[in-house]
């Protein structure tokens, strides 16, 4: 019987193959009472399983593949931390003795308590970490039950296999990769789970959050996975299969062609050069920037250096991170944003409770409220500017006095470095993010004092439409095609052009193919996006004629009917 399931799209691409189910250990275990004389033995059994799980992590670490080293290290570190949490490593031992219960039961009870603690977090990313807790507990449970680790299924070479699991840990995913699975699907997981992050980095089609796929699919069922749409078709009929085979070969051909564009210049049909930069979070990301042919870093979200750790990066650590990116990019521009902490990105131990975190002490507001942190970062940035083409970007500017204070900080930091005879680029460019409607509407004020501007559409849309971008309840209202957004974007781009101040877009819109021509039509010439999107956006640029899109873009701006706007956009992208 043919049926279709819908999940969360993680990595695009089409995979067609036979289902290979992998078993999972659920935390549903038996509970039994032990006679007192067996308790020491039971505690020793728990300790042995704990030790064996730690050893498993060491083996995983030493066998870690080079193609996803950074993600793998981060996930291993997290899983080891979870294993060392007293709730998993100490409390079950105590419960075995106090309640005279079996080790599996003690583990299950405490794993669920720890999961429940993660469930309380407001932050979606932290909430999703309960999946990691479950994965660690399952690993430990497998040791207790005497079948350690996941058994790698035998890959068959005659057919493509799609791995079907209730849940997959990032380690499983990495282990399965050399076995050449065509795709991965899981019942659990969200778009920001570590498994999804690793799947993306492996570039293998993947759909998560399919809820009960593992239950509904049988071994060897024929599957079609449409990674782009997050759709899974089970036992498709012949015409559907034929259609997807065609789409799959078109998609593969397209990817091959796109790869050839790596060194091509992103030039429109009428000969205008468009700059396509990449967004990064960590210095290691620059290998991907280069692989995808981006010609600079348009947004280095420096706050990621401050997250997931108990201490703060000092001046030397920050200097080395910024210097290595600048040196690695070999003279190409590297725009480093001063830390955008606060709201959903908080430093450990300094979490603030605010009624409206997105409207609170965030980004530049936090920098100015914590001058020692800001000064340290500015010193590191200025020092690193001596070693490459670094530009400094200020997030979330809303008013003139804030901007003046920021520029004053930069000057004072330069003076300090002068006095110490430390070299830096005296002409380092300072830019501002336009992501608050006030800044967009009073652009002159910012353009006059800054060297360049960058539109953060993620926040600009959030603040203009009053929609919390982290709240799934209002996600459907988050609309880049809202007439207010279109007018704001076109005005900001036009005004900055008139004033002669370079402007880019570094929010998600810049990497979405649907909006490439629209933004070009507004006059945008610099885009910054996730590295993987650069080849397809480049291809769109190569097939675009600016005079042709200009007329249609103006028509879109004159329309305020949502349906009509979408119709015209389709025409623009045809
Ligand atoms: C934006 O707001 O569009 C942006 C690029 O910044 P972030 O997503 O980091 O807030
Ligand atoms: Mg932003």
Coordinates of C-alpha atoms and ligand atoms in Angstrom, one line a residue:
X1 CA 0.0 0.0 0.0
X2 CA 1.3 3.4 -0.9
X3 CA 1.2 6.3 1.6
X4 CA 2.9 9.6 2.2
X5 CA 4.4 11.0 5.5
X6 CA 5.4 14.6 6.2
X7 CA 8.3 15.6 8.4
X8 CA 10.8 18.4 8.9
X9 CA 13.1 19.0 5.9
X10 CA 16.8 19.0 7.0
X11 CA 18.9 18.5 3.9
X12 CA 17.6 18.8 0.4
X13 CA 18.0 16.2 -2.4
X14 CA 15.9 13.3 -3.6
X15 CA 16.7 9.7 -2.5
X16 CA 15.0 6.6 -3.8
X17 CA 15.8 3.2 -2.2
X18 CA 14.7 0.4 0.0
X19 CA 14.0 0.8 3.7
X20 CA 16.5 -0.5 6.1
X21 CA 15.1 -0.4 9.6
X22 CA 17.4 -0.1 12.6
X23 CA 16.3 -1.1 16.0
X24 CA 16.4 1.2 18.9
X25 CA 16.4 0.6 22.5
X26 CA 13.5 2.3 24.2
X27 CA 13.7 3.4 27.7
X28 CA 10.8 1.1 28.6
X29 CA 12.5 -1.4 30.8
X30 CA 11.3 -3.8 33.5
X31 CA 11.3 -2.9 37.2
X32 CA 12.1 -5.5 39.7
X33 CA 13.0 -5.6 43.4
X34 CA 16.4 -7.1 44.3
X35 CA 17.2 -9.0 47.5
X36 CA 19.7 -7.0 49.6
X37 CA 22.6 -9.5 49.0
X38 CA 22.6 -8.7 45.2
X39 CA 22.8 -4.9 45.5
X40 CA 26.6 -4.6 45.5
X41 CA 26.6 -6.7 42.4
X42 CA 23.9 -4.5 40.7
X43 CA 25.9 -1.3 41.5
X44 CA 29.0 -2.9 40.1
X45 CA 27.0 -3.8 36.9
X46 CA 25.9 -0.2 36.6
X47 CA 29.5 1.0 37.1
X48 CA 30.8 -1.4 34.5
X49 CA 28.2 -0.2 32.0
X50 CA 29.2 3.4 32.8
X51 CA 32.8 2.7 32.2
X52 CA 32.1 0.8 29.0
X53 CA 30.0 3.7 27.7
X54 CA 32.9 6.1 28.5
X55 CA 35.2 3.8 26.6
X56 CA 32.8 3.8 23.7
X57 CA 33.1 7.6 23.6
X58 CA 36.9 7.3 23.6
X59 CA 36.8 4.9 20.7
X60 CA 34.3 7.1 18.8
X61 CA 36.6 10.1 19.4
X62 CA 39.7 8.3 18.1
X63 CA 37.9 6.9 15.1
X64 CA 36.2 10.2 14.3
X65 CA 36.0 10.9 10.6
X66 CA 37.7 14.0 9.2
X67 CA 34.8 15.1 7.1
X68 CA 32.7 16.3 10.0
X69 CA 35.3 16.8 12.7
X70 CA 34.0 20.0 14.2
X71 CA 30.3 18.9 14.5
X72 CA 31.4 15.5 15.8
X73 CA 33.7 16.9 18.5
X74 CA 31.0 19.2 19.7
X75 CA 28.4 16.5 19.9
X76 CA 30.8 14.1 21.6
X77 CA 31.7 16.7 24.2
X78 CA 28.0 17.3 24.9
X79 CA 27.2 13.6 25.2
X80 CA 30.1 13.0 27.5
X81 CA 29.0 16.0 29.7
X82 CA 25.5 14.5 29.8
X83 CA 26.9 11.1 30.8
X84 CA 28.9 12.7 33.6
X85 CA 25.8 14.5 34.9
X86 CA 25.3 13.3 38.5
X87 CA 21.7 12.4 37.6
X88 CA 22.9 9.8 35.1
X89 CA 26.2 8.7 36.7
X90 CA 25.6 9.0 40.5
X91 CA 21.9 9.1 41.3
X92 CA 21.0 5.7 39.7
X93 CA 23.7 4.0 41.9
X94 CA 22.2 5.5 45.0
X95 CA 18.7 4.5 43.9
X96 CA 19.7 0.9 43.3
X97 CA 20.7 0.7 47.0
X98 CA 18.0 2.8 48.5
X99 CA 15.1 1.3 46.5
X100 CA 16.6 -2.1 46.0
X101 CA 15.8 -1.9 42.3
X102 CA 17.5 -3.1 39.1
X103 CA 20.1 -0.8 37.4
X104 CA 18.0 -0.4 34.2
X105 CA 15.1 1.0 36.2
X106 CA 17.2 3.4 38.2
X107 CA 18.7 4.7 35.0
X108 CA 15.3 5.1 33.3
X109 CA 13.9 7.1 36.2
X110 CA 16.8 9.5 36.4
X111 CA 17.1 9.8 32.6
X112 CA 13.5 10.9 32.5
X113 CA 14.1 13.4 35.3
X114 CA 17.0 14.9 33.4
X115 CA 14.9 15.0 30.2
X116 CA 12.1 16.7 32.1
X117 CA 14.6 19.4 33.2
X118 CA 15.5 20.1 29.6
X119 CA 11.9 20.2 28.7
X120 CA 11.4 23.2 31.0
X121 CA 13.8 25.4 29.0
X122 CA 12.2 28.2 27.0
X123 CA 15.0 28.2 24.5
X124 CA 14.0 25.8 21.6
X125 CA 17.7 24.7 21.1
X126 CA 18.1 23.8 24.8
X127 CA 14.7 22.0 24.8
X128 CA 15.9 19.8 21.9
X129 CA 18.9 18.7 24.0
X130 CA 16.5 16.3 25.8
X131 CA 16.9 14.1 22.7
X132 CA 20.7 14.0 23.4
X133 CA 19.9 13.0 27.0
X134 CA 17.8 10.1 25.7
X135 CA 20.5 9.0 23.3
X136 CA 23.1 8.9 26.0
X137 CA 20.8 7.0 28.3
X138 CA 20.0 4.5 25.6
X139 CA 23.7 4.0 25.0
X140 CA 24.2 3.3 28.7
X141 CA 21.2 1.1 28.7
X142 CA 22.5 -1.0 25.8
X143 CA 25.6 -1.7 27.8
X144 CA 23.5 -2.8 30.7
X145 CA 21.4 -5.1 28.5
X146 CA 24.6 -6.6 27.0
X147 CA 24.4 -5.4 23.4
X148 CA 26.6 -2.3 23.3
X149 CA 26.7 0.2 20.5
X150 CA 24.6 0.2 17.4
X151 CA 25.2 -2.8 15.1
X152 CA 26.0 -1.4 11.7
X153 CA 23.6 -3.0 9.2
X154 CA 25.1 -4.7 6.3
X155 CA 25.0 -2.3 3.4
X156 CA 23.9 -3.9 0.2
X157 CA 25.6 -2.8 -3.0
X158 CA 22.9 -3.9 -5.4
X159 CA 20.2 -1.4 -4.1
X160 CA 20.3 2.0 -2.5
X161 CA 19.3 1.8 1.2
X162 CA 17.5 4.4 3.2
X163 CA 18.0 4.2 6.9
X164 CA 14.8 4.3 8.9
X165 CA 15.2 4.9 12.7
X166 CA 13.0 6.0 15.5
X167 CA 15.9 8.2 16.5
X168 CA 19.5 8.5 15.4
X169 CA 22.4 10.0 17.4
X170 CA 24.9 12.1 15.5
X171 CA 27.4 9.3 16.2
X172 CA 25.2 6.8 14.5
X173 CA 24.9 9.1 11.5
X174 CA 28.6 9.5 11.2
X175 CA 29.2 5.8 11.5
X176 CA 26.7 5.0 8.8
X177 CA 28.1 7.4 6.3
X178 CA 30.9 5.2 5.0
X179 CA 28.2 2.5 4.3
X180 CA 26.8 4.8 1.7
X181 CA 23.2 5.2 2.7
X182 CA 21.2 7.2 0.3
X183 CA 19.3 9.0 3.0
X184 CA 18.3 9.1 6.6
X185 CA 14.9 9.4 8.2
X186 CA 13.9 9.5 11.8
X187 CA 10.7 9.7 13.8
X188 CA 12.2 12.2 16.3
X189 CA 14.2 15.3 16.0
X190 CA 13.9 18.9 15.1
X191 CA 15.6 21.1 12.6
X192 CA 18.2 22.3 15.1
X193 CA 19.0 18.9 16.7
X194 CA 22.6 17.8 16.6
X195 CA 21.6 14.9 14.3
X196 CA 20.1 17.4 11.8
X197 CA 23.2 19.6 12.1
X198 CA 25.5 16.6 11.3
X199 CA 23.2 15.5 8.5
X200 CA 23.4 18.9 6.9
X201 CA 27.2 18.9 7.2
X202 CA 27.2 15.4 5.5
X203 CA 25.0 16.7 2.7
X204 CA 22.9 13.5 2.7
X205 CA 19.1 13.9 2.2
X206 CA 17.5 13.7 5.5
X207 CA 14.0 14.2 6.9
X208 CA 13.3 14.1 10.7
X209 CA 10.3 14.4 12.9
X210 CA 8.2 11.9 10.9
X211 CA 6.6 10.7 14.2
X212 CA 5.8 7.1 13.5
X213 CA 7.6 6.2 10.3
X214 CA 9.6 3.5 12.0
X215 CA 6.4 1.8 13.0
X216 CA 4.6 2.1 9.7
X217 CA 7.5 1.2 7.3
X218 CA 8.6 -2.4 6.9
X219 CA 12.0 -3.7 6.0
X220 CA 12.7 -3.4 2.2
X221 CA 9.7 -1.1 1.5
X222 CA 10.4 1.1 -1.5
X223 CA 10.9 4.7 -0.4
X224 CA 11.1 8.1 -2.0
X225 CA 12.5 10.8 0.1
X226 CA 12.1 14.4 -1.0
X227 CA 14.5 16.2 1.3
X228 CA 13.5 19.6 0.0
X229 CA 9.9 19.3 1.0
X230 CA 10.3 17.0 4.0
X231 CA 8.1 14.4 2.3
X232 CA 8.4 10.6 2.4
X233 CA 6.5 8.4 -0.1
X234 CA 6.3 4.7 0.9
X235 CA 5.8 2.1 -1.8
X236 CA 5.1 4.6 -4.5
X237 CA 3.2 3.5 -7.6
X238 CA 5.0 3.3 -11.0
X239 CA 4.2 6.8 -12.4
X240 CA 5.2 8.5 -9.2
X241 CA 8.4 6.5 -9.1
X242 CA 9.2 7.3 -12.7
X243 CA 8.6 11.0 -12.0
X244 CA 10.9 11.1 -9.0
X245 CA 13.6 9.2 -10.9
X246 CA 13.5 11.9 -13.4
X247 CA 13.6 14.6 -10.8
X248 CA 16.4 12.8 -9.0
X249 CA 18.6 12.7 -12.1
X250 CA 17.8 16.3 -12.9
X251 CA 18.7 17.3 -9.3
X252 CA 22.0 15.3 -9.5
X253 CA 22.9 16.9 -12.8
X254 CA 22.1 20.3 -11.4
X255 CA 24.4 19.7 -8.4
X256 CA 27.2 18.6 -10.7
X257 CA 26.7 21.7 -12.8
X258 CA 26.6 23.9 -9.7
X259 CA 29.9 22.6 -8.5
X260 CA 31.5 23.7 -11.8
X261 CA 30.4 27.3 -10.9
X262 CA 32.8 27.4 -7.9
X263 CA 35.3 29.7 -9.5
X264 CA 32.9 31.5 -11.9
X265 CA 32.2 35.2 -11.2
X266 CA 28.6 35.9 -10.2
X267 CA 27.7 38.2 -13.0
X268 CA 24.2 39.0 -14.4
X269 CA 23.3 38.5 -18.0
X270 CA 23.8 42.2 -18.6
X271 CA 27.3 42.1 -17.0
X272 CA 26.8 43.4 -13.5
X273 CA 29.0 41.7 -10.9
X274 CA 27.2 40.5 -7.7
X275 CA 29.1 39.8 -4.6
X276 CA 28.1 36.5 -2.8
X277 CA 29.5 36.2 0.6
X278 CA 29.1 33.5 3.3
X279 CA 27.8 33.6 6.9
X280 CA 29.9 31.7 9.4
X281 CA 29.7 30.9 13.1
X282 CA 33.1 29.5 13.8
X283 CA 36.6 29.9 12.3
X284 CA 36.5 26.3 11.1
X285 CA 33.6 27.2 8.8
X286 CA 35.9 28.9 6.2
X287 CA 36.8 25.7 4.5
X288 CA 33.1 25.4 3.5
X289 CA 33.1 29.1 2.5
X290 CA 35.9 28.4 0.0
X291 CA 34.5 25.0 -1.2
X292 CA 31.3 26.8 -2.2
X293 CA 33.1 29.6 -3.9
X294 CA 32.0 32.5 -1.7
X295 CA 34.3 35.5 -2.2
X296 CA 34.3 36.7 1.4
X297 CA 32.6 36.3 4.8
X298 CA 29.7 38.7 5.0
X299 CA 28.7 37.8 8.5
X300 CA 30.8 36.2 11.2
X301 CA 28.4 35.8 14.1
X302 CA 31.1 36.2 16.8
X303 CA 28.8 35.5 19.7
X304 CA 29.1 31.8 18.9
X305 CA 32.6 32.0 20.5
X306 CA 30.9 32.9 23.7
X307 CA 28.3 30.1 23.8
X308 CA 28.3 26.6 25.3
X309 CA 31.1 27.2 27.7
X310 CA 31.5 28.2 31.4
X311 CA 34.2 30.9 30.8
X312 CA 34.5 33.8 28.4
X313 CA 36.9 34.0 25.5
X314 CA 39.7 36.4 26.5
X315 CA 41.3 38.9 24.2
X316 CA 44.0 36.4 23.0
X317 CA 41.5 33.7 22.1
X318 CA 39.3 36.1 20.3
X319 CA 42.3 37.7 18.5
X320 CA 43.4 34.3 17.3
X321 CA 39.9 33.4 16.1
X322 CA 39.5 36.6 14.1
X323 CA 43.1 36.6 12.8
X324 CA 42.7 33.0 11.6
X325 CA 39.6 33.8 9.6
X326 CA 41.1 36.9 8.1
X327 CA 44.3 35.1 7.2
X328 CA 42.4 32.1 5.9
X329 CA 40.3 34.3 3.6
X330 CA 43.6 35.6 2.0
X331 CA 42.6 39.3 1.6
X332 CA 39.0 38.7 0.8
X333 CA 36.6 40.7 3.0
X334 CA 35.7 39.3 6.4
X335 CA 32.8 41.1 8.2
X336 CA 32.9 40.3 11.9
X337 CA 29.8 41.2 13.9
X338 CA 30.4 42.3 17.5
X339 CA 28.7 39.8 19.8
X340 CA 24.9 39.6 19.4
X341 CA 24.3 38.1 22.8
X342 CA 21.2 38.3 24.9
X343 CA 17.6 37.2 24.0
X344 CA 18.0 33.6 22.7
X345 CA 21.8 33.6 23.0
X346 CA 22.9 34.0 26.6
X347 CA 26.3 33.6 28.2
X348 CA 26.3 30.8 30.8
X349 CA 25.8 32.0 34.3
X350 CA 24.8 35.5 33.2
X351 CA 21.3 34.6 31.9
X352 CA 18.9 37.5 32.4
X353 CA 15.2 37.1 32.8
X354 CA 13.4 39.7 30.8
X355 CA 9.7 40.0 29.9
X356 CA 10.5 40.6 26.3
X357 CA 14.0 39.3 25.7
X358 CA 14.0 40.2 22.0
X359 CA 13.2 43.8 22.9
X360 CA 15.6 43.9 25.9
X361 CA 19.3 44.0 26.6
X362 CA 20.6 42.4 23.5
X363 CA 23.5 42.9 20.9
X364 CA 24.9 46.5 21.0
X365 CA 22.8 47.4 24.0
X366 CA 24.5 44.6 26.0
X367 CA 27.9 45.6 24.6
X368 CA 27.4 49.1 25.9
X369 CA 26.1 47.9 29.2
X370 CA 29.1 45.6 29.7
X371 CA 32.0 47.9 28.5
X372 CA 34.7 45.6 29.6
X373 CA 33.4 42.8 27.4
X374 CA 33.0 45.2 24.5
X375 CA 36.5 46.7 24.9
X376 CA 38.1 43.3 25.0
X377 CA 36.3 42.3 21.8
X378 CA 37.2 45.6 20.0
X379 CA 40.9 45.2 21.0
X380 CA 40.9 41.7 19.6
X381 CA 39.1 42.8 16.4
X382 CA 41.4 45.8 15.8
X383 CA 44.5 43.8 16.4
X384 CA 43.4 41.1 14.0
X385 CA 42.6 43.7 11.4
X386 CA 46.4 44.0 10.9
X387 CA 46.4 40.5 9.4
X388 CA 43.6 40.6 6.8
X389 CA 40.6 42.5 5.4
X390 CA 38.5 42.7 8.5
X391 CA 35.5 45.0 8.8
X392 CA 33.5 45.4 12.0
X393 CA 29.7 45.2 12.0
X394 CA 27.5 46.5 14.9
X395 CA 24.3 44.6 15.5
X396 CA 20.8 46.0 16.4
X397 CA 21.5 49.7 16.2
X398 CA 18.4 51.7 17.0
X399 CA 19.5 55.3 17.8
X400 CA 22.1 58.0 17.3
X401 CA 23.5 58.2 20.8
X402 CA 24.0 54.4 20.8
X403 CA 25.9 54.7 17.5
X404 CA 27.9 57.7 18.8
X405 CA 28.9 55.8 22.0
X406 CA 29.9 52.8 19.9
X407 CA 32.1 54.8 17.6
X408 CA 33.6 56.5 20.7
X409 CA 34.5 53.1 22.1
X410 CA 36.2 52.2 18.8
X411 CA 38.2 55.4 18.8
X412 CA 39.2 54.9 22.5
X413 CA 40.3 51.4 21.8
X414 CA 42.4 52.5 18.8
X415 CA 44.0 55.2 21.1
X416 CA 44.9 52.5 23.7
X417 CA 46.5 50.3 21.0
X418 CA 48.4 53.4 19.7
X419 CA 49.8 54.1 23.1
X420 CA 50.9 50.5 23.4
X421 CA 52.4 50.5 19.9
X422 CA 50.2 47.6 18.9
X423 CA 49.6 47.5 15.1
X424 CA 46.0 47.5 13.6
X425 CA 44.4 48.8 10.4
X426 CA 43.8 52.5 11.1
X427 CA 41.3 52.5 8.2
X428 CA 39.2 49.6 9.4
X429 CA 35.7 49.9 8.2
X430 CA 32.8 50.1 10.7
X431 CA 29.3 49.1 9.6
X432 CA 25.9 48.7 11.1
X433 CA 23.2 46.2 10.9
X434 CA 19.8 47.5 9.8
X435 CA 17.5 45.2 11.6
X436 CA 15.3 47.5 13.7
X437 CA 12.5 49.4 11.8
X438 CA 13.7 52.7 13.4
X439 CA 17.1 52.3 11.8
X440 CA 15.6 51.4 8.5
X441 CA 13.3 54.5 8.6
X442 CA 16.0 56.9 9.7
X443 CA 18.7 55.4 7.5
X444 CA 20.4 58.8 6.9
X445 CA 21.5 59.0 10.4
X446 CA 23.3 55.7 10.3
X447 CA 24.6 56.0 6.7
X448 CA 26.2 59.3 7.5
X449 CA 28.3 57.9 10.3
X450 CA 29.1 54.4 9.0
X451 CA 31.2 52.9 6.2
X452 CA 28.7 50.2 5.2
X453 CA 25.4 48.7 6.1
X454 CA 24.0 45.2 6.3
X455 CA 20.3 44.4 6.5
X456 CA 19.4 41.6 9.0
X457 CA 16.1 40.5 7.5
X458 CA 15.6 37.9 10.1
X459 CA 15.2 40.6 12.8
X460 CA 13.9 43.3 10.6
X461 CA 10.9 41.1 9.7
X462 CA 10.5 40.0 13.4
X463 CA 10.5 43.6 14.6
X464 CA 8.4 45.1 11.8
X465 CA 5.7 42.5 11.9
X466 CA 5.9 42.1 15.7
X467 CA 6.4 38.3 15.4
X468 CA 8.8 36.5 17.8
X469 CA 11.0 34.6 15.4
X470 CA 11.5 31.8 18.0
X471 CA 7.8 31.3 18.7
X472 CA 6.3 28.5 16.5
X473 CA 2.8 29.6 17.3
X474 CA 3.2 32.7 15.2
X475 CA 5.7 31.4 12.7
X476 CA 3.0 31.4 9.9
X477 CA 2.8 35.2 10.2
X478 CA 6.5 35.6 9.5
X479 CA 6.2 36.9 5.9
X480 CA 9.1 38.3 3.9
X481 CA 6.6 39.2 1.2
X482 CA 4.5 41.4 3.5
X483 CA 4.1 44.8 1.6
X484 CA 5.6 46.6 4.6
X485 CA 8.7 44.5 4.4
X486 CA 9.0 44.8 0.6
X487 CA 8.8 48.6 0.9
X488 CA 11.2 48.8 3.8
X489 CA 13.8 46.7 2.0
X490 CA 13.5 48.6 -1.3
X491 CA 13.7 52.0 0.5
X492 CA 16.7 51.0 2.5
X493 CA 18.6 49.7 -0.5
X494 CA 17.6 52.7 -2.6
X495 CA 18.6 55.3 0.1
X496 CA 21.9 53.7 0.8
X497 CA 22.7 53.7 -2.9
X498 CA 21.8 57.4 -3.2
X499 CA 24.1 58.1 -0.2
X500 CA 26.9 56.0 -1.7
X501 CA 27.1 53.7 1.3
X502 CA 27.6 50.0 0.4
X503 CA 24.8 47.7 1.6
X504 CA 24.3 44.0 1.8
X505 CA 21.6 41.6 3.1
X506 CA 22.9 38.9 5.5
X507 CA 19.6 37.5 6.8
X508 CA 18.1 34.2 5.6
X509 CA 16.4 36.0 2.7
X510 CA 19.7 36.5 1.0
X511 CA 20.2 32.7 0.6
X512 CA 16.6 31.9 -0.5
X513 CA 16.4 31.5 -4.2
X514 CA 12.8 32.7 -4.3
X515 CA 14.1 36.2 -3.3
X516 CA 17.3 36.5 -5.3
X517 CA 15.8 38.3 -8.3
X518 CA 13.5 40.4 -6.1
X519 CA 16.5 41.7 -4.1
X520 CA 18.5 42.3 -7.3
X521 CA 15.5 44.2 -8.6
X522 CA 15.6 46.4 -5.4
X523 CA 19.2 47.2 -6.4
X524 CA 21.0 44.9 -4.0
X525 CA 24.5 43.9 -5.2
X526 CA 25.9 42.1 -2.1
X527 CA 24.4 39.0 -0.6
X528 CA 25.6 37.0 2.4
X529 CA 24.2 33.5 3.2
X530 CA 25.0 30.0 4.5
X531 CA 27.9 28.7 2.4
X532 CA 25.9 25.8 0.9
X533 CA 23.5 28.2 -0.8
X534 CA 26.1 30.2 -2.7
X535 CA 26.3 27.9 -5.8
X536 CA 22.6 28.0 -6.4
X537 CA 22.2 31.7 -5.8
X538 CA 25.2 32.2 -8.1
X539 CA 23.4 30.3 -10.8
X540 CA 20.3 32.4 -10.4
X541 CA 22.4 35.5 -10.7
X542 CA 24.0 34.2 -13.9
X543 CA 20.5 33.7 -15.5
X544 CA 19.2 37.1 -14.4
X545 CA 18.9 40.3 -16.5
X546 CA 18.7 43.3 -14.2
X547 CA 16.7 45.6 -16.6
X548 CA 14.1 42.8 -17.0
X549 CA 13.7 42.2 -13.2
X550 CA 13.6 45.9 -12.4
X551 CA 10.3 46.4 -14.2
X552 CA 8.6 43.4 -12.6
X553 CA 10.0 44.3 -9.1
X554 CA 8.4 47.8 -9.4
X555 CA 5.1 46.1 -10.2
X556 CA 5.4 44.0 -7.1
X557 CA 6.0 47.1 -5.0
X558 CA 2.9 48.7 -6.4
X559 CA 0.8 45.7 -5.4
X560 CA -0.6 45.2 -1.9
X561 CA -2.6 42.0 -2.6
X562 CA -0.7 39.0 -1.1
X563 CA -1.9 36.6 -3.8
X564 CA -1.0 39.0 -6.6
X565 CA 2.5 39.6 -5.0
X566 CA 3.1 35.8 -5.0
X567 CA 1.9 35.5 -8.6
X568 CA 4.2 38.3 -9.7
X569 CA 7.1 36.8 -7.8
X570 CA 6.6 33.5 -9.6
X571 CA 6.7 35.3 -12.9
X572 CA 9.9 37.0 -11.8
X573 CA 11.5 33.6 -11.0
X574 CA 10.2 31.8 -14.1
Ligands
LIG1 C1 19.4 38.9 11.0 O1 18.7 39.4 12.0 O2 18.9 38.9 9.8 C2 20.7 38.5 11.2 C3 21.5 38.2 10.1 O3 21.2 38.3 12.4 P1 20.8 37.1 13.4 O4 20.0 36.1 12.5 O5 22.1 36.6 13.9 O6 20.0 37.8 14.4
LIG2 MG1 19.8 39.8 13.7

